[in-house]
Coordinates of C-alpha atoms in Angstrom, one line a residue:
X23 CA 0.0 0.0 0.0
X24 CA 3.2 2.3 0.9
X25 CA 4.7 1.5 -2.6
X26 CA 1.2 2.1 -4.4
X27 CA 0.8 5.6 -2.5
X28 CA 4.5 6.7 -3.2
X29 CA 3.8 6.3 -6.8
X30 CA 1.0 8.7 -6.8
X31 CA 2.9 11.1 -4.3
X32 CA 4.7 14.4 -5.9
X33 CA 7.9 15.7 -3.7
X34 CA 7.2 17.6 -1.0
X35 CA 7.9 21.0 -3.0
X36 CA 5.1 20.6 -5.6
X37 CA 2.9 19.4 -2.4
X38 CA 4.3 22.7 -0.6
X39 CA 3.1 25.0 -3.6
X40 CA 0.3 23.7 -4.2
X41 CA -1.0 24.2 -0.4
X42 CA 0.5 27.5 -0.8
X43 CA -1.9 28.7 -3.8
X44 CA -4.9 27.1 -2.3
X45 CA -4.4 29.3 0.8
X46 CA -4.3 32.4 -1.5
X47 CA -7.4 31.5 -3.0
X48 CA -9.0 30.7 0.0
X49 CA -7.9 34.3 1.7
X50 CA -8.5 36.2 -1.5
X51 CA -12.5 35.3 -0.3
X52 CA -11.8 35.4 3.4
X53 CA -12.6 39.2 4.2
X54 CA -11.1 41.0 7.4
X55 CA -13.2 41.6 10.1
X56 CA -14.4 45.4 10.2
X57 CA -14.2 45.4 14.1
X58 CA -11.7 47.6 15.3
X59 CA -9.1 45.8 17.5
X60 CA -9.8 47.4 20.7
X61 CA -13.8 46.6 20.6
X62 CA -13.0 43.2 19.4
X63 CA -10.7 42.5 22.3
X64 CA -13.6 44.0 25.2
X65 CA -16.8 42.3 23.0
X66 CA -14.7 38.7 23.4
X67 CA -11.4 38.1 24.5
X68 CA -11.9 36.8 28.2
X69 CA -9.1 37.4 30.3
X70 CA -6.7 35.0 31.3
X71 CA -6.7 33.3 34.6
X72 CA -3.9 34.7 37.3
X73 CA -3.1 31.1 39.2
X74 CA -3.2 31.6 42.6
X75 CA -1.5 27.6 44.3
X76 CA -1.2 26.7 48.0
X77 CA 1.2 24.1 47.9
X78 CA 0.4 21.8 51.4
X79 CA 1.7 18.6 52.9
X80 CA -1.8 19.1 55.5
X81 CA -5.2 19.3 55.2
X82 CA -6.0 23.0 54.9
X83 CA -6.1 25.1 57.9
X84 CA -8.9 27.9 59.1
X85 CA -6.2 30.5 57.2
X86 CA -5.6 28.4 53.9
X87 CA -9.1 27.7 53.9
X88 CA -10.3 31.6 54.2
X89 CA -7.9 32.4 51.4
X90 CA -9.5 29.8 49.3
X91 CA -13.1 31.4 49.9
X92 CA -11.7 35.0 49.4
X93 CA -10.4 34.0 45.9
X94 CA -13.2 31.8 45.0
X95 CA -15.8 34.7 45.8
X96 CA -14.1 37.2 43.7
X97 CA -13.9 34.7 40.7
X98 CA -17.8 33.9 40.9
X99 CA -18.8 37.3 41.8
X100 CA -21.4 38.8 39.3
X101 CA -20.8 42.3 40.6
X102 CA -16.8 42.7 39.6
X103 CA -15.3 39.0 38.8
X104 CA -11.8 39.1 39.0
X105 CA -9.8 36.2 36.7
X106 CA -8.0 34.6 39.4
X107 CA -8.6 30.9 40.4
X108 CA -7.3 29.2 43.7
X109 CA -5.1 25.9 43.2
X110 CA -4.6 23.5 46.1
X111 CA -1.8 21.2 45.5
X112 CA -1.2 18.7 48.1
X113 CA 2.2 17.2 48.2
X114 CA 1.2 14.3 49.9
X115 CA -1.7 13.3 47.3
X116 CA 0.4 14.0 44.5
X117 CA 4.3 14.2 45.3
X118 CA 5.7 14.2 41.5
X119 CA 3.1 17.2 41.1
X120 CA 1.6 15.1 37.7
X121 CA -1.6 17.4 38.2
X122 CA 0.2 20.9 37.9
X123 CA 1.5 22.3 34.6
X124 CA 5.2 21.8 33.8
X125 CA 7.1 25.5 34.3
X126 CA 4.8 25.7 37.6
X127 CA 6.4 21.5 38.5
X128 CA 9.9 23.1 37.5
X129 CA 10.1 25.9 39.4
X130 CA 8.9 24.3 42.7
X131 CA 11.5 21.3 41.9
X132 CA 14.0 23.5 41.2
X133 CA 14.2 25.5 44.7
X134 CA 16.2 24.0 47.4
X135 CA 14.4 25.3 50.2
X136 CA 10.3 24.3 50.1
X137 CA 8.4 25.6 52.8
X138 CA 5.0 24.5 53.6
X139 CA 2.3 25.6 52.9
X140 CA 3.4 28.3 50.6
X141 CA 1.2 29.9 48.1
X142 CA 2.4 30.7 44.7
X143 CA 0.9 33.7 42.0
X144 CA 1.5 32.7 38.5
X145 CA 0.8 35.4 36.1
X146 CA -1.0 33.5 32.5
X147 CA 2.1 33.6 31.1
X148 CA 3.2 31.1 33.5
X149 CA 5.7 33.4 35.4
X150 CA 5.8 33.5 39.3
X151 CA 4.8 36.7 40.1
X152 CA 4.4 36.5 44.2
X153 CA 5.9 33.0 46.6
X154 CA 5.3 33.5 50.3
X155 CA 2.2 34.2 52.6
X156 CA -1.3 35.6 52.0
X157 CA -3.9 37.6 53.6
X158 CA -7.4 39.2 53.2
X159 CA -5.5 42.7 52.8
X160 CA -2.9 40.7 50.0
X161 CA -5.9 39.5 48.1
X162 CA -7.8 42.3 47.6
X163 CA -4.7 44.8 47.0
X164 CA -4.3 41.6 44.1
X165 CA -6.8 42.5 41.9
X166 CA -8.3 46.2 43.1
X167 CA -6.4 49.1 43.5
X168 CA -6.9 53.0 42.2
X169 CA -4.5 52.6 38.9
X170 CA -6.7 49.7 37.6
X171 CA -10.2 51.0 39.1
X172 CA -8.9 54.3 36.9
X173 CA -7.8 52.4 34.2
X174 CA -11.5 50.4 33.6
X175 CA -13.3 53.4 34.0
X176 CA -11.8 55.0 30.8
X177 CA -11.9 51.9 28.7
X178 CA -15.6 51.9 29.8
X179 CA -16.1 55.5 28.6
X180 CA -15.0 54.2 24.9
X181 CA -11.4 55.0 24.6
X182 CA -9.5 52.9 22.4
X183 CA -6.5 52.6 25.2
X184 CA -4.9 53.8 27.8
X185 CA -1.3 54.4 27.9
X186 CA -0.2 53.5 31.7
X187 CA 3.6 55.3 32.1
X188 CA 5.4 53.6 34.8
X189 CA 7.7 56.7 35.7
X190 CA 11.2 55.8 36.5
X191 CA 14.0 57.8 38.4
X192 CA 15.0 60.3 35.8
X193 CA 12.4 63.3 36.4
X194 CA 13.9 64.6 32.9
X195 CA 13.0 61.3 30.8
X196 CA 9.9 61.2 32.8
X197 CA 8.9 64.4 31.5
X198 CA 9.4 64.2 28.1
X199 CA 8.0 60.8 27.8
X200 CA 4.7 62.1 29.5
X201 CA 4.7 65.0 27.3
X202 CA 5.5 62.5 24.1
X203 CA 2.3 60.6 25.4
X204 CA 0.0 63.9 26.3
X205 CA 0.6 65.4 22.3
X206 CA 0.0 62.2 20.5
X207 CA -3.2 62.0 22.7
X208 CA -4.5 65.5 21.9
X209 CA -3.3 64.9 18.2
X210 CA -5.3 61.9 18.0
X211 CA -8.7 63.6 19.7
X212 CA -8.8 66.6 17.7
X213 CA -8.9 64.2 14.6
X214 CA -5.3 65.6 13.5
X215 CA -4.2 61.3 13.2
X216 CA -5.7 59.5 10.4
X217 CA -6.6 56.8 11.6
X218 CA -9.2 53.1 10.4
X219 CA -12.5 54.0 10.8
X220 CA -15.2 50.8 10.4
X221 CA -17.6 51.3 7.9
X222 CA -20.7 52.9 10.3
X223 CA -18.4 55.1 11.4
X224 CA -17.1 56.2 8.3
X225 CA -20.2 56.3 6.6
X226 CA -21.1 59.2 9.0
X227 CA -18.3 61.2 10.3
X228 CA -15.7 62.6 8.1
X229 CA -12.8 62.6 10.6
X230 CA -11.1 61.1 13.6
X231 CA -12.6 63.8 16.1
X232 CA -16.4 63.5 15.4
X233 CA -15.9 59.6 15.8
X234 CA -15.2 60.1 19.3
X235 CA -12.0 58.2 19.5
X236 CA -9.9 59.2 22.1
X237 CA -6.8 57.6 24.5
X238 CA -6.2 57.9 28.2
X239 CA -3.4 58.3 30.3
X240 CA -2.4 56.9 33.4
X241 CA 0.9 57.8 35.4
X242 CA 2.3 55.1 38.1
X243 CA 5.0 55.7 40.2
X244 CA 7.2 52.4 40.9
X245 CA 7.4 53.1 45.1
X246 CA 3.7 53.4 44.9
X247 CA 2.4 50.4 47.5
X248 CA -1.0 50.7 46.4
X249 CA 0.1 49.8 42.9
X250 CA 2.4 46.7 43.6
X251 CA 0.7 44.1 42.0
X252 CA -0.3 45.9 39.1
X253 CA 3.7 47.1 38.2
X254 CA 4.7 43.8 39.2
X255 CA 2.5 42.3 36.6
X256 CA 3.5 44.7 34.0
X257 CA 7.1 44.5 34.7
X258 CA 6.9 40.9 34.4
X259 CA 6.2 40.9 30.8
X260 CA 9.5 40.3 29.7
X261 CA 12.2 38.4 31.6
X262 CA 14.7 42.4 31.3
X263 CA 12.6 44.4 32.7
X264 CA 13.9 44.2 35.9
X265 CA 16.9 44.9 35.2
X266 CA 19.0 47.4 37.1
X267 CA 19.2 49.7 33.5
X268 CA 16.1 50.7 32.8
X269 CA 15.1 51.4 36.5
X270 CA 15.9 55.0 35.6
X271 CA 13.6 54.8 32.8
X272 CA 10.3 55.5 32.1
X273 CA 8.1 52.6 30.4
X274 CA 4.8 52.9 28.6
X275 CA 2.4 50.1 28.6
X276 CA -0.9 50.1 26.3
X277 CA -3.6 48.9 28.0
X278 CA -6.8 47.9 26.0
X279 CA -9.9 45.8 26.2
X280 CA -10.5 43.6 29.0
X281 CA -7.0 44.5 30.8
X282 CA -5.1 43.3 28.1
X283 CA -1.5 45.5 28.2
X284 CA 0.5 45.3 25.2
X285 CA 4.7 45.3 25.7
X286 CA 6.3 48.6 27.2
X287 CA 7.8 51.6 25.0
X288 CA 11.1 52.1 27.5
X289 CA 13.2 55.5 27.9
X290 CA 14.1 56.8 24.0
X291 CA 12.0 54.1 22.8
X292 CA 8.8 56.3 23.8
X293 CA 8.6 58.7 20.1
X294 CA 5.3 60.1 18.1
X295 CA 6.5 57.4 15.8
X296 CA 6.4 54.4 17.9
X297 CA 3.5 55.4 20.1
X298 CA 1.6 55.8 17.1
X299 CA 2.2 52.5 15.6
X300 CA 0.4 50.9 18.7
X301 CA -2.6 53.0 18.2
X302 CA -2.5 51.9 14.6
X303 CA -2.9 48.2 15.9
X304 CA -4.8 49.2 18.8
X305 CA -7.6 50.7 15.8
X306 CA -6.8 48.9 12.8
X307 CA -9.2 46.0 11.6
X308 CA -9.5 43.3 13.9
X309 CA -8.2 40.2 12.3
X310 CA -10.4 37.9 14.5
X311 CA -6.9 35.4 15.3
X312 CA -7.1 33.4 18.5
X313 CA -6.4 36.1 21.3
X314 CA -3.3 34.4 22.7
X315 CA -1.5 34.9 18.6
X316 CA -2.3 38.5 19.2
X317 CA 0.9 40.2 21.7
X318 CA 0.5 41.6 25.3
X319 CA -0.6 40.2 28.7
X320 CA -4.2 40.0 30.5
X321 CA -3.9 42.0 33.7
X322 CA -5.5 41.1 36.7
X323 CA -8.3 43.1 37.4
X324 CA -12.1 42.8 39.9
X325 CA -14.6 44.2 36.8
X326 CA -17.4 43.5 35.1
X327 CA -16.4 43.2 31.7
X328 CA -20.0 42.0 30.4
X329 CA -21.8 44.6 31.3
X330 CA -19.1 47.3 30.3
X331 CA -19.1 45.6 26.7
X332 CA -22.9 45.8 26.3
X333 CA -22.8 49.9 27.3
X334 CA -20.0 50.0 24.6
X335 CA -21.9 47.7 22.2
X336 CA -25.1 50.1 22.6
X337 CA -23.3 53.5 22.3
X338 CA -20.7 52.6 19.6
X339 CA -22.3 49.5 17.7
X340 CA -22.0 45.9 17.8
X341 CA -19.4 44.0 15.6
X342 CA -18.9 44.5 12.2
X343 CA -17.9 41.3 10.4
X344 CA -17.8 40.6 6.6
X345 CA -21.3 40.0 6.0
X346 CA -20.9 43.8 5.2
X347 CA -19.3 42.8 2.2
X348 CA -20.8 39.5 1.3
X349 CA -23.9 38.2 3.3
X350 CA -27.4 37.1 2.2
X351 CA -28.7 40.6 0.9
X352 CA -26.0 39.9 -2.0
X353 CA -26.6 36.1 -2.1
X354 CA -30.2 35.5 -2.2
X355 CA -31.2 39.6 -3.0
X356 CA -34.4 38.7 -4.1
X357 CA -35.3 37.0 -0.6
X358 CA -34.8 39.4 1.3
X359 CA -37.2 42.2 2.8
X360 CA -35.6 45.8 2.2
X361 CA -34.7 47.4 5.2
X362 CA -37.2 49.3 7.3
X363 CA -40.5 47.9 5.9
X364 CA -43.4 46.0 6.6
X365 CA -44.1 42.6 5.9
X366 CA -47.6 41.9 4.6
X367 CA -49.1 39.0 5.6
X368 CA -53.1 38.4 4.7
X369 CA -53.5 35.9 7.5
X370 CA -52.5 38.8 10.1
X371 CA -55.0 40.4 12.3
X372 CA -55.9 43.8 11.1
X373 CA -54.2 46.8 11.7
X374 CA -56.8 48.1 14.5
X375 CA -57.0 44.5 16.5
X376 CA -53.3 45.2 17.3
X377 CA -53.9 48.8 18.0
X378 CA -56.8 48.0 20.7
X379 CA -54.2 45.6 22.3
X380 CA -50.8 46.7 22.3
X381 CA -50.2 45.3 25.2
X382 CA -50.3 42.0 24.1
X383 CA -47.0 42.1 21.5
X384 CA -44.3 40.2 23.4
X385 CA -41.5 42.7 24.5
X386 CA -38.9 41.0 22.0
X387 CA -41.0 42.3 19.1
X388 CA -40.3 46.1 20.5
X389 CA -38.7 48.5 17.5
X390 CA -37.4 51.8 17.8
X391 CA -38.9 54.5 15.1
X392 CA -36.6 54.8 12.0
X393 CA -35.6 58.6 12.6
X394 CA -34.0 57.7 16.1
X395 CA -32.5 54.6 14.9
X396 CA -30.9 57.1 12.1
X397 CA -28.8 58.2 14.1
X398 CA -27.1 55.5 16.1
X399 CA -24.2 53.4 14.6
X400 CA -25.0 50.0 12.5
X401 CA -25.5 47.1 13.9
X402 CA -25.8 48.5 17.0
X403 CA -26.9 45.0 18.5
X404 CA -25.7 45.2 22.0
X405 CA -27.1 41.5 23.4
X406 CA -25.2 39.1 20.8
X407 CA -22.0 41.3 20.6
X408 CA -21.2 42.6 23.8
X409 CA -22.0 39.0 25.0
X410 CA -19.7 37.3 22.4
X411 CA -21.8 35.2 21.1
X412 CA -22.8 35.7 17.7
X413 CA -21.2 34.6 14.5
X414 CA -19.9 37.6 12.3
X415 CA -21.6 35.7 9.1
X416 CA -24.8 35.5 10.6
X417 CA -24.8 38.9 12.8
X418 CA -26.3 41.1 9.9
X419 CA -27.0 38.3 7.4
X420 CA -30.1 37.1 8.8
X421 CA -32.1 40.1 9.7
X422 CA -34.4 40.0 12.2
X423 CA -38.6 40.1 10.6
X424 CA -40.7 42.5 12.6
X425 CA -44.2 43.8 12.2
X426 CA -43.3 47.1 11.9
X427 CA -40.7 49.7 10.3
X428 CA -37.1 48.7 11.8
X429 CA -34.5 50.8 10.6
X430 CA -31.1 48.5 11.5
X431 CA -28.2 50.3 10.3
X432 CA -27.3 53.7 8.2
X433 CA -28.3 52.6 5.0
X434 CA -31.6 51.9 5.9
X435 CA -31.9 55.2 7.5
X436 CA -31.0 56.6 4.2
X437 CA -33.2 54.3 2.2
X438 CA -36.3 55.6 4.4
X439 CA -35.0 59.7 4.3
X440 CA -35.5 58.8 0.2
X441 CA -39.2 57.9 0.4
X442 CA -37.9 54.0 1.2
X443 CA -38.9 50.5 -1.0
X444 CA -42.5 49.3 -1.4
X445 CA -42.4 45.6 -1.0
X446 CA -43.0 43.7 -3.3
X447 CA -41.5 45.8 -6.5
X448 CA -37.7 46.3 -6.7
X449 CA -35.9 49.8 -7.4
X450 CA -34.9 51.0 -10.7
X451 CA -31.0 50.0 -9.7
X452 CA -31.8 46.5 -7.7
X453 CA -31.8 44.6 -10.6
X454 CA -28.4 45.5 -12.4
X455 CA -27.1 46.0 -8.8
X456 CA -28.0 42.3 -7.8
X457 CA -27.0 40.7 -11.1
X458 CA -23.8 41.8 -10.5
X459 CA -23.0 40.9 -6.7
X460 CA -24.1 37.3 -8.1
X461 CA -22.5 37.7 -10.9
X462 CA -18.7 38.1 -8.7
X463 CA -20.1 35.0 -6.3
X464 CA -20.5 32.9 -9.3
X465 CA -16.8 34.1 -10.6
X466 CA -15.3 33.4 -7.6
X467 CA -16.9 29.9 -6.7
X468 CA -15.7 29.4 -10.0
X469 CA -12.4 30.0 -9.8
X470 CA -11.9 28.2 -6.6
X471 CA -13.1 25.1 -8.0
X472 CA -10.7 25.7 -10.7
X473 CA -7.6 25.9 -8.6
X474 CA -9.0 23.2 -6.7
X475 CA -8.8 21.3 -9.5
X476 CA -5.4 21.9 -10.5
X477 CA -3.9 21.5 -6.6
X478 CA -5.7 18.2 -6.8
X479 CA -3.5 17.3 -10.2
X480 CA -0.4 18.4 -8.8
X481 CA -0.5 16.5 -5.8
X482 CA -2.3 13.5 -7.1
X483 CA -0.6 12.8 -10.5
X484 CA 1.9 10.2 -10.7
X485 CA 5.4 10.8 -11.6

C-alpha cells in the first residue's frame, strides 16, 4: 500500500506549492473583520486566569481555607469577577506534582528550600509573580487598587486605550515621555491622526474627532504600594525588565480591552513614531486570530467586563464582520425584505386589533422609530456582541422580521429619508445591482473550483 501511494505522491515541494496557492485563494474570499481591534478585544477576549497555588503537605487550615473562599468569591462574583482561580496542590496526594503544569512543577523542583504551605501567584504567562504568605489585605490589593479602578473606568467610557507610564527615576526622561504621550493623545482627539474607521463610522463622520475616538493616560509611580501588584504584573512581561538599566527609565504600557496590556515603550524608545504605531494596531481592523496569537498580557483586574461591553456595544455598535461585504442581501437579493418595511401578511389580524391591544405584543418584538434609529451606529446589536456570542456571518446576514418599520443600520436610515422601498417591486437599480454581486459569487466559486482542481492534479498525479 506504501509503494502504491508513493507512486502517486509528488515531492514535498510541488505538495508545498500547491497548499501554498490554495491558501491564496481561500484568503483572496476570506474578508477581514471590520471590528476595530480594541472593541473586538472587550466584545470577546476573556481574560486569562492569574493562578493563585497553596502548595500543602496538610489538610488546609482555618487560614488556607479563608484564602480559598476570598479568591473563590471574587472569581464567581457577578458584581466585579476578578480572573483569578485558587489551586490546592497537596504534596502528599500528589508528590511528583503530575496534576500541575510543567514550568509551575519546574520551578517548585527546582528550589532548594520548600516551605510549607506556601502559596504561589503565577501570572497567565506562567511566570511567578508572588511566593510567600497571603492575607485578606494581600488579596484584595491583588486584583483592586486605584491605577486599575482608573484604568477600567476609561476603557468603559470608549477609549481605544490607555497608555499606563510607569515613571522611572529620571524626572527629565519622565517628563518628556509624559509630554510625548499627552501630544499624541490630543493629536489623536482633535482628529489631527488618520486613523481606520469601520464602515458605520465612516459612513457618518468625516474625521477622527467626530468619531469620538480618544486615549487615556495613566501615570504610576514604581514606590507606589498601592500599585504593587499591578507594576509587578507589568514589569513581568519580559524576563529584562527588571533589570538594574532601565530602573531609571520611564516605560509605557498600552492597555486595552479587558486588561489586556500590550509590551512597554522604555526610555528613547517612547517617540510620536512608535507610540503611534500601537494606536495603529490598537484601531486597525480586527483580524479575528485566537487572542493568545495576538501580543501583550491580561492583567488582573475585579470588573465587570459583560456589562461594560454591552454599554460600549449600545453607544458605539456591535461588531462588524464581513457580511458587510458578502452576506445574504448579496446572495439571495431577491429573498430578502428591504430594510425598514413592513411585511404583509393576509392571514395577520388587522391593523386596529393590534392597536386595541398593544399590550399584548411580546417585548422582544419592540422596534425603535426609523428617525431615532438614524442616528445611532449599524449594527448596534448590544445583546449578541457585547456577549460574544454571535457569529460575524450571521450577525447582519439574517435580519431579524418584525411587524413594523425597523431601521437597522445607516443605510436603511437613508433608504427611508429617500421615500424608502415598497415591497414587493424592486428599485430601478436592484436589478443591475444584484446581477452583478451574483454575478462576482458565481466568478469566484468558479475560480476556486478551478484551482482546486489543479492542486488536486499536482498532488495526485503520478510521476
Amino acid at each position: 500500500m506504501l509503494t502504491i501511494a508513493s507512486n502517486f505522491t509528488k515531492p514535498f515541494s510541488c505538495r508545498f506549492v500547491g497548499i501554498v496557492v490554495l491558501l491564496a485563494a481561500w484568503s483572496a474570499f476570506s474578508l477581514a473583520c471590520d471590528t476595530p481591534v480594541y472593541r473586538y478585544a472587550m466584545y470577546r477576549w476573556e481574560p486569562a486566569p492569574y493562578e493563585i497555588y497553596c502548595f500543602h503537605d496538610q489538610p488546609l487550615d482555618e487560614q488556607a481555607e479563608q484564602v480559598k473562599s476570598l479568591v473563590e468569591a471574587v472569581s464567581r462574583s457577578e458584581e466585579k469577577p476578578a480572573n483569578a482561580f485558587f489551586v490546592p496542590v497537596s504534596l502528599t496526594d500528589d508528590p511528583e506534582l503530575k496534576r500541575v503544569p510543567p514550568d509551575v512543577r519546574k520551578a517548585w523542583q527546582g528550589q532548594e528550600d520548600r516551605q510549607v504551605p506556601s502559596y504561589w501567584v503565577v501570572t497567565p504567562h506562567g511566570r511567578k509573580l508572588y511566593q510567600g504568605a497571603l492575607d485578606e489585605a494581600m488579596l484584595r490589593a491583588m486584583w483592586a487598587s486605584p491605577a486599575r479602578t482608573d484604568i477600567a473606568q476609561q476603557l468603559a467610557e470608549g477609549k481605544a486605550g490607555v497608555l499606563v507610564m510607569l515613571a522611572g527615576s529620571d524626572a527629565a526622561a519622565n517628563e518628556t515621555a509624559e509630554k510625548v504621550a499627552k501630544e499624541l493623545i490630543a493629536e489623536i482627539a482633535a482628529g489631527k491622526v488618520e486613523l481606520y474607521l469601520p464602515p458605520s463610522m465612516a459612513a457618518d463622520n468625516e474625521n477622527v474627532a467626530s468619531s469620538g475616538l480618544q486615549l487615556g493616560l495613566t501615570k504610576i509611580a514604581r514606590t507606589d504600594a498601592a500599585e504593587k501588584w499591578l507594576i509587578d504584573s507589568l514589569m513581568s512581561m519580559e524576563d529584562d525588565l527588571t533589570n538594574d538599566e532601565f530602573a531609571a527609565q520611564p516605560m509605557i504600557f498600552a492597555v486595552f480591552g479587558r486588561g489586556r496590556a500590550l509590551p512597554p515603550f522604555i526610555g528613547k524608545g517612547i517617540s510620536r513614531d512608535n507610540l503611534l504605531e500601537c494606536v495603529y494596531f490598537l484601531t486597525g481592523a480586527c483580524s479575528c486570530t485566537v487572542k493568545d496569537q495576538n501580543p501583550g498580557m491580561d492583567l488582573l483586574f475585579a470588573e465587570n467586563w459583560w456589562s461594560v461591553a454591552e454599554n460600549l456595544a449600545s453607544t458605539f455598535g456591535a461588531e462588524e464582520g464581513n457580511e458587510t461585504q458578502l452576506g445574504a442581501e448579496q446572495l439571495f437579493p431577491h429573498l430578502m425584505i428591504p430594510d425598514g418595511q413592513q411585511v404583509v401578511d393576509a392571514s395577520a389580524e388587522p391593523a386596529d386589533a393590534v392597536e386595541r391591544e398593544p399590550e399584548a405584543r411580546p417585548a422582544s418584538t419592540a422596534t425603535v422609530e426609523p428617525q431615532d434609529q438614524a442616528d445611532k451606529p449599524a449594527a448596534a446589536t448590544t445583546s449578541g456582541a457585547a456577549a460574544g456570542d454571535m457569529d460575524h456571518a450571521t450577525a447582519a446576514a439574517e435580519p431579524e422580521i418584525a411587524t413594523e418599520p425597523v431601521a437597522t443600520g445607516a443605510a436603511a436610515a437613508t433608504e427611508h429619508a429617500h421615500g424608502g422601498i415598497v415591497h414587493g417591486t424592486d428599485p430601478p437599480h436592484a436589478t443591475s445591482a444584484d446581477a452583478v454581486g451574483v454575478f462576482a459569487v458565481g466568478a469566484g466559486l468558479c475560480v476556486a473550483l478551478v484551482l482546486l482542481f489543479g492542486v488536486t492534479f499536482l498532488v495526485m498525479r503520478p510521476k
